[in-house]
Short mmCIF file of C-alpha atoms in Angstrom, two decimals:
data_model
loop_
_atom_site.label_atom_id
_atom_site.label_comp_id
_atom_site.label_asym_id
_atom_site.label_seq_id
_atom_site.Cartn_x
_atom_site.Cartn_y
_atom_site.Cartn_z
CA UNK A 1 17.93 5.52 5.42
CA UNK A 2 14.51 4.22 4.39
CA UNK A 3 11.53 6.04 5.88
CA UNK A 4 9.98 2.77 7.06
CA UNK A 5 12.20 -0.24 7.63
CA UNK A 6 11.20 -3.85 8.15
CA UNK A 7 13.02 -7.17 8.33
CA UNK A 8 12.10 -8.81 4.99
CA UNK A 9 12.12 -12.32 6.47
CA UNK A 10 10.92 -14.85 5.58
CA UNK A 11 9.77 -15.98 8.98
CA UNK A 12 9.07 -19.70 8.76
CA UNK A 13 7.00 -20.87 11.73
CA UNK A 14 4.90 -23.93 12.58
CA UNK A 15 1.18 -23.71 13.12
CA UNK A 16 0.38 -22.57 16.64
CA UNK A 17 3.56 -20.56 17.06
CA UNK A 18 3.75 -16.97 18.22
CA UNK A 19 5.63 -14.63 15.89
CA UNK A 20 6.53 -10.96 16.18
CA UNK A 21 7.41 -8.44 13.50
CA UNK A 22 9.11 -5.11 14.07
CA UNK A 23 9.21 -1.91 12.11
CA UNK A 24 11.03 1.40 12.58
CA UNK A 25 10.15 4.74 11.03
CA UNK A 26 12.36 7.77 10.54
CA UNK A 27 9.97 10.73 10.72
CA UNK A 28 9.15 11.65 14.30
CA UNK A 29 6.24 13.78 13.02
CA UNK A 30 4.40 10.69 11.77
CA UNK A 31 0.92 10.62 13.17
CA UNK A 32 -0.86 7.39 12.29
CA UNK A 33 0.35 3.84 11.98
CA UNK A 34 -1.03 0.71 10.39
CA UNK A 35 -0.34 -2.87 9.50
CA UNK A 36 -1.51 -4.01 6.07
CA UNK A 37 -1.53 -7.60 4.87
CA UNK A 38 -0.67 -8.58 1.30
CA UNK A 39 -1.23 -12.09 -0.01
CA UNK A 40 0.91 -13.36 -2.86
CA UNK A 41 0.06 -11.53 -6.11
CA UNK A 42 -2.83 -9.69 -4.43
CA UNK A 43 -3.49 -6.16 -3.29
CA UNK A 44 -2.67 -4.88 0.21
CA UNK A 45 -5.53 -4.83 2.70
CA UNK A 46 -5.75 -3.14 6.07
CA UNK A 47 -5.09 -5.56 8.92
CA UNK A 48 -5.25 -3.13 11.81
CA UNK A 49 -4.48 0.37 12.93
CA UNK A 50 -1.88 0.89 15.65
CA UNK A 51 -2.76 3.10 18.60
CA UNK A 52 -0.43 4.66 21.17
CA UNK A 53 -1.89 2.56 23.96
CA UNK A 54 -1.49 -0.64 21.98
CA UNK A 55 -4.41 -2.58 20.61
CA UNK A 56 -5.52 -6.12 20.08
CA UNK A 57 -7.74 -7.78 17.50
CA UNK A 58 -8.22 -11.46 18.20
CA UNK A 59 -4.85 -13.16 17.79
CA UNK A 60 -3.17 -9.97 16.61
CA UNK A 61 -1.61 -7.36 18.90
CA UNK A 62 -0.02 -4.12 17.71
CA UNK A 63 2.23 -1.86 19.77
CA UNK A 64 3.62 1.61 19.14
CA UNK A 65 6.64 3.18 20.83
CA UNK A 66 6.82 6.82 19.73
CA UNK A 67 10.00 7.56 21.70
CA UNK A 68 11.89 4.80 19.85
CA UNK A 69 9.90 5.25 16.62
CA UNK A 70 9.13 1.58 16.62
CA UNK A 71 6.01 -0.46 15.77
CA UNK A 72 5.41 -4.13 16.37
CA UNK A 73 2.90 -6.79 15.39
CA UNK A 74 2.45 -9.97 17.40
CA UNK A 75 0.55 -12.94 15.99
CA UNK A 76 -0.43 -15.66 18.44
CA UNK A 77 -1.48 -19.22 17.58
CA UNK A 78 -0.41 -18.86 13.94
CA UNK A 79 -2.65 -20.38 11.28
CA UNK A 80 -1.74 -21.57 7.80
CA UNK A 81 -3.97 -18.76 6.51
CA UNK A 82 -1.72 -16.17 8.20
CA UNK A 83 0.94 -16.83 5.54
CA UNK A 84 1.34 -13.50 3.76
CA UNK A 85 3.51 -10.40 3.64
CA UNK A 86 2.87 -7.86 6.40
CA UNK A 87 3.41 -4.23 5.50
CA UNK A 88 4.19 -1.60 8.11
CA UNK A 89 2.60 1.68 7.07
CA UNK A 90 3.04 5.17 8.46
CA UNK A 91 0.88 8.20 7.74
CA UNK A 92 2.27 11.69 7.43
CA UNK A 93 -0.40 14.32 7.26
CA UNK A 94 0.76 16.73 4.59
CA UNK A 95 -2.58 18.04 3.41
CA UNK A 96 -3.59 14.67 2.11
CA UNK A 97 -3.66 11.11 3.29
CA UNK A 98 -0.05 10.18 2.47
CA UNK A 99 0.98 6.67 3.44
CA UNK A 100 4.60 5.49 3.57
CA UNK A 101 4.88 1.74 3.08
CA UNK A 102 7.60 -0.54 4.33
CA UNK A 103 8.81 -3.24 1.95
CA UNK A 104 7.10 -5.90 4.05
CA UNK A 105 7.94 -8.93 6.16
CA UNK A 106 7.07 -12.30 4.70
CA UNK A 107 5.51 -14.92 6.96
CA UNK A 108 5.23 -18.60 6.02
CA UNK A 109 3.28 -20.82 8.44
CA UNK A 110 3.78 -24.54 7.90
CA UNK A 111 1.88 -27.59 9.23
CA UNK B 1 -20.17 -2.88 -4.49
CA UNK B 2 -17.15 -3.69 -6.63
CA UNK B 3 -14.81 -1.47 -4.57
CA UNK B 4 -11.77 -0.50 -6.62
CA UNK B 5 -11.31 -2.05 -10.04
CA UNK B 6 -8.39 -1.79 -12.44
CA UNK B 7 -8.05 -2.56 -16.13
CA UNK B 8 -6.16 -4.21 -17.65
CA UNK B 9 -4.87 -6.89 -15.27
CA UNK B 10 -1.83 -7.70 -17.41
CA UNK B 11 -0.05 -5.94 -20.25
CA UNK B 12 3.18 -6.34 -22.20
CA UNK B 13 4.52 -3.28 -24.01
CA UNK B 14 7.49 -2.60 -26.19
CA UNK B 15 9.81 0.25 -25.35
CA UNK B 16 8.37 3.52 -26.59
CA UNK B 17 4.75 2.39 -26.72
CA UNK B 18 2.06 4.20 -24.79
CA UNK B 19 -0.83 2.96 -22.72
CA UNK B 20 -3.43 4.05 -20.19
CA UNK B 21 -4.35 2.21 -17.00
CA UNK B 22 -7.89 2.75 -15.76
CA UNK B 23 -8.96 2.78 -12.14
CA UNK B 24 -12.56 3.01 -11.01
CA UNK B 25 -14.08 3.16 -7.52
CA UNK B 26 -17.72 3.00 -6.49
CA UNK B 27 -17.31 4.12 -2.86
CA UNK B 28 -17.64 7.87 -3.54
CA UNK B 29 -14.12 8.44 -2.19
CA UNK B 30 -12.52 11.84 -2.57
CA UNK B 31 -8.92 10.68 -2.67
CA UNK B 32 -7.37 8.40 -5.27
CA UNK B 33 -3.79 7.23 -5.72
CA UNK B 34 -1.52 5.39 -8.11
CA UNK B 35 1.35 3.32 -6.68
CA UNK B 36 3.97 1.06 -8.15
CA UNK B 37 5.38 -1.95 -6.33
CA UNK B 38 8.78 -3.42 -7.15
CA UNK B 39 10.52 -6.40 -5.52
CA UNK B 40 12.20 -5.53 -2.23
CA UNK B 41 10.63 -2.09 -2.11
CA UNK B 42 7.55 -0.68 -0.50
CA UNK B 43 4.73 0.72 -2.56
CA UNK B 44 5.78 4.06 -3.99
CA UNK B 45 3.31 6.82 -4.77
CA UNK B 46 3.33 7.97 -8.40
CA UNK B 47 0.49 10.53 -8.47
CA UNK B 48 -2.55 11.23 -6.39
CA UNK B 49 -5.78 13.20 -6.52
CA UNK B 50 -7.71 14.89 -3.72
CA UNK B 51 -10.80 15.45 -5.81
CA UNK B 52 -12.34 15.56 -9.25
CA UNK B 53 -10.30 17.70 -11.61
CA UNK B 54 -7.22 17.84 -9.35
CA UNK B 55 -4.01 15.83 -9.49
CA UNK B 56 -0.59 16.10 -7.86
CA UNK B 57 2.81 14.45 -8.06
CA UNK B 58 3.87 11.79 -5.64
CA UNK B 59 7.28 10.31 -4.95
CA UNK B 60 8.07 8.88 -8.42
CA UNK B 61 6.05 10.83 -11.04
CA UNK B 62 8.55 10.94 -13.92
CA UNK B 63 7.36 9.21 -17.07
CA UNK B 64 3.71 9.13 -15.95
CA UNK B 65 0.70 11.40 -16.33
CA UNK B 66 -2.72 11.20 -14.73
CA UNK B 67 -6.19 12.60 -15.10
CA UNK B 68 -9.28 12.66 -12.90
CA UNK B 69 -12.11 13.95 -15.03
CA UNK B 70 -14.75 12.10 -13.01
CA UNK B 71 -14.74 11.50 -9.29
CA UNK B 72 -14.95 7.74 -9.67
CA UNK B 73 -12.16 7.36 -12.25
CA UNK B 74 -8.40 7.92 -12.11
CA UNK B 75 -6.33 7.29 -15.23
CA UNK B 76 -2.58 6.63 -15.34
CA UNK B 77 -0.81 7.18 -18.64
CA UNK B 78 2.58 6.09 -19.87
CA UNK B 79 3.46 8.18 -22.93
CA UNK B 80 6.66 6.35 -23.90
CA UNK B 81 7.16 3.16 -21.91
CA UNK B 82 10.64 2.20 -20.68
CA UNK B 83 11.88 -1.11 -19.22
CA UNK B 84 12.31 0.67 -15.85
CA UNK B 85 8.53 0.99 -15.75
CA UNK B 86 8.11 -2.77 -15.54
CA UNK B 87 6.24 -3.14 -12.27
CA UNK B 88 2.95 -3.93 -10.58
CA UNK B 89 0.68 -0.89 -10.48
CA UNK B 90 -1.92 -0.47 -7.76
CA UNK B 91 -4.69 2.07 -7.62
CA UNK B 92 -6.20 2.99 -4.27
CA UNK B 93 -8.90 5.26 -2.92
CA UNK B 94 -9.85 6.67 0.47
CA UNK B 95 -12.31 9.01 2.14
CA UNK B 96 -11.30 12.47 3.23
CA UNK B 97 -10.66 12.80 6.96
CA UNK B 98 -9.45 16.15 8.28
CA UNK B 99 -6.18 15.82 10.20
CA UNK B 100 -6.17 12.07 10.10
CA UNK B 101 -5.59 9.02 8.00
CA UNK B 102 -8.20 6.85 6.43
CA UNK B 103 -7.92 3.28 5.30
CA UNK B 104 -6.89 3.08 1.67
CA UNK B 105 -8.70 0.51 -0.44
CA UNK B 106 -6.66 -1.03 -3.21
CA UNK B 107 -7.52 -2.41 -6.61
CA UNK B 108 -6.24 -5.85 -7.69
CA UNK B 109 -3.27 -4.43 -9.55
CA UNK B 110 -1.96 -4.30 -13.11
CA UNK B 111 1.15 -6.29 -14.00
CA UNK B 112 3.05 -4.37 -16.67
CA UNK B 113 6.10 -5.65 -18.51
CA UNK B 114 8.04 -3.36 -20.84
CA UNK B 115 10.39 -5.15 -23.23
#
């Protein structure tokens, strides 16, 4: 079983749609959670951290369910510029800042 | 600030050749990392460094060596390249944060093909 699992997609949605991505992680000792965004042939960049209480940043909402070991990302009012791959990332504190990356979910927003 | 830079951006090697990838960061970060990214897989950690003069193995270290002689630079070496090392290589850096996780900043990547 992969340590961080994501649906690879692609999710093809029209502009203005709401889309949700899910992610599960295997290590219950994981302590920090993130969503990174990676544009085609570019480097990953931090989109947002995920907090236990859930958090929102504009059109983006992230949720964490520790009991189910499940993380989600909701994008409202999708824009063409949201087209990218979204990486679910889990941190395991083992004396250094170790990040475990999911393979990513690809989103394509069309006019 | 340039952030994290990597050289070269592209390289084609023949099996058995050697090369060094250079990563530089100007953010005074303690931690630096080398990852590889292959289709359908998440980024996998090759080696990392928690400070100048220190390095450690990550998830997939075989066939690679690293050095961190200066805080701002992290070198990744391939002594005898193999086709299985065809990949996109990303360098990243982050600040130290006790008991927590810091954002990792990535370089633009190096696309390596081994024939």
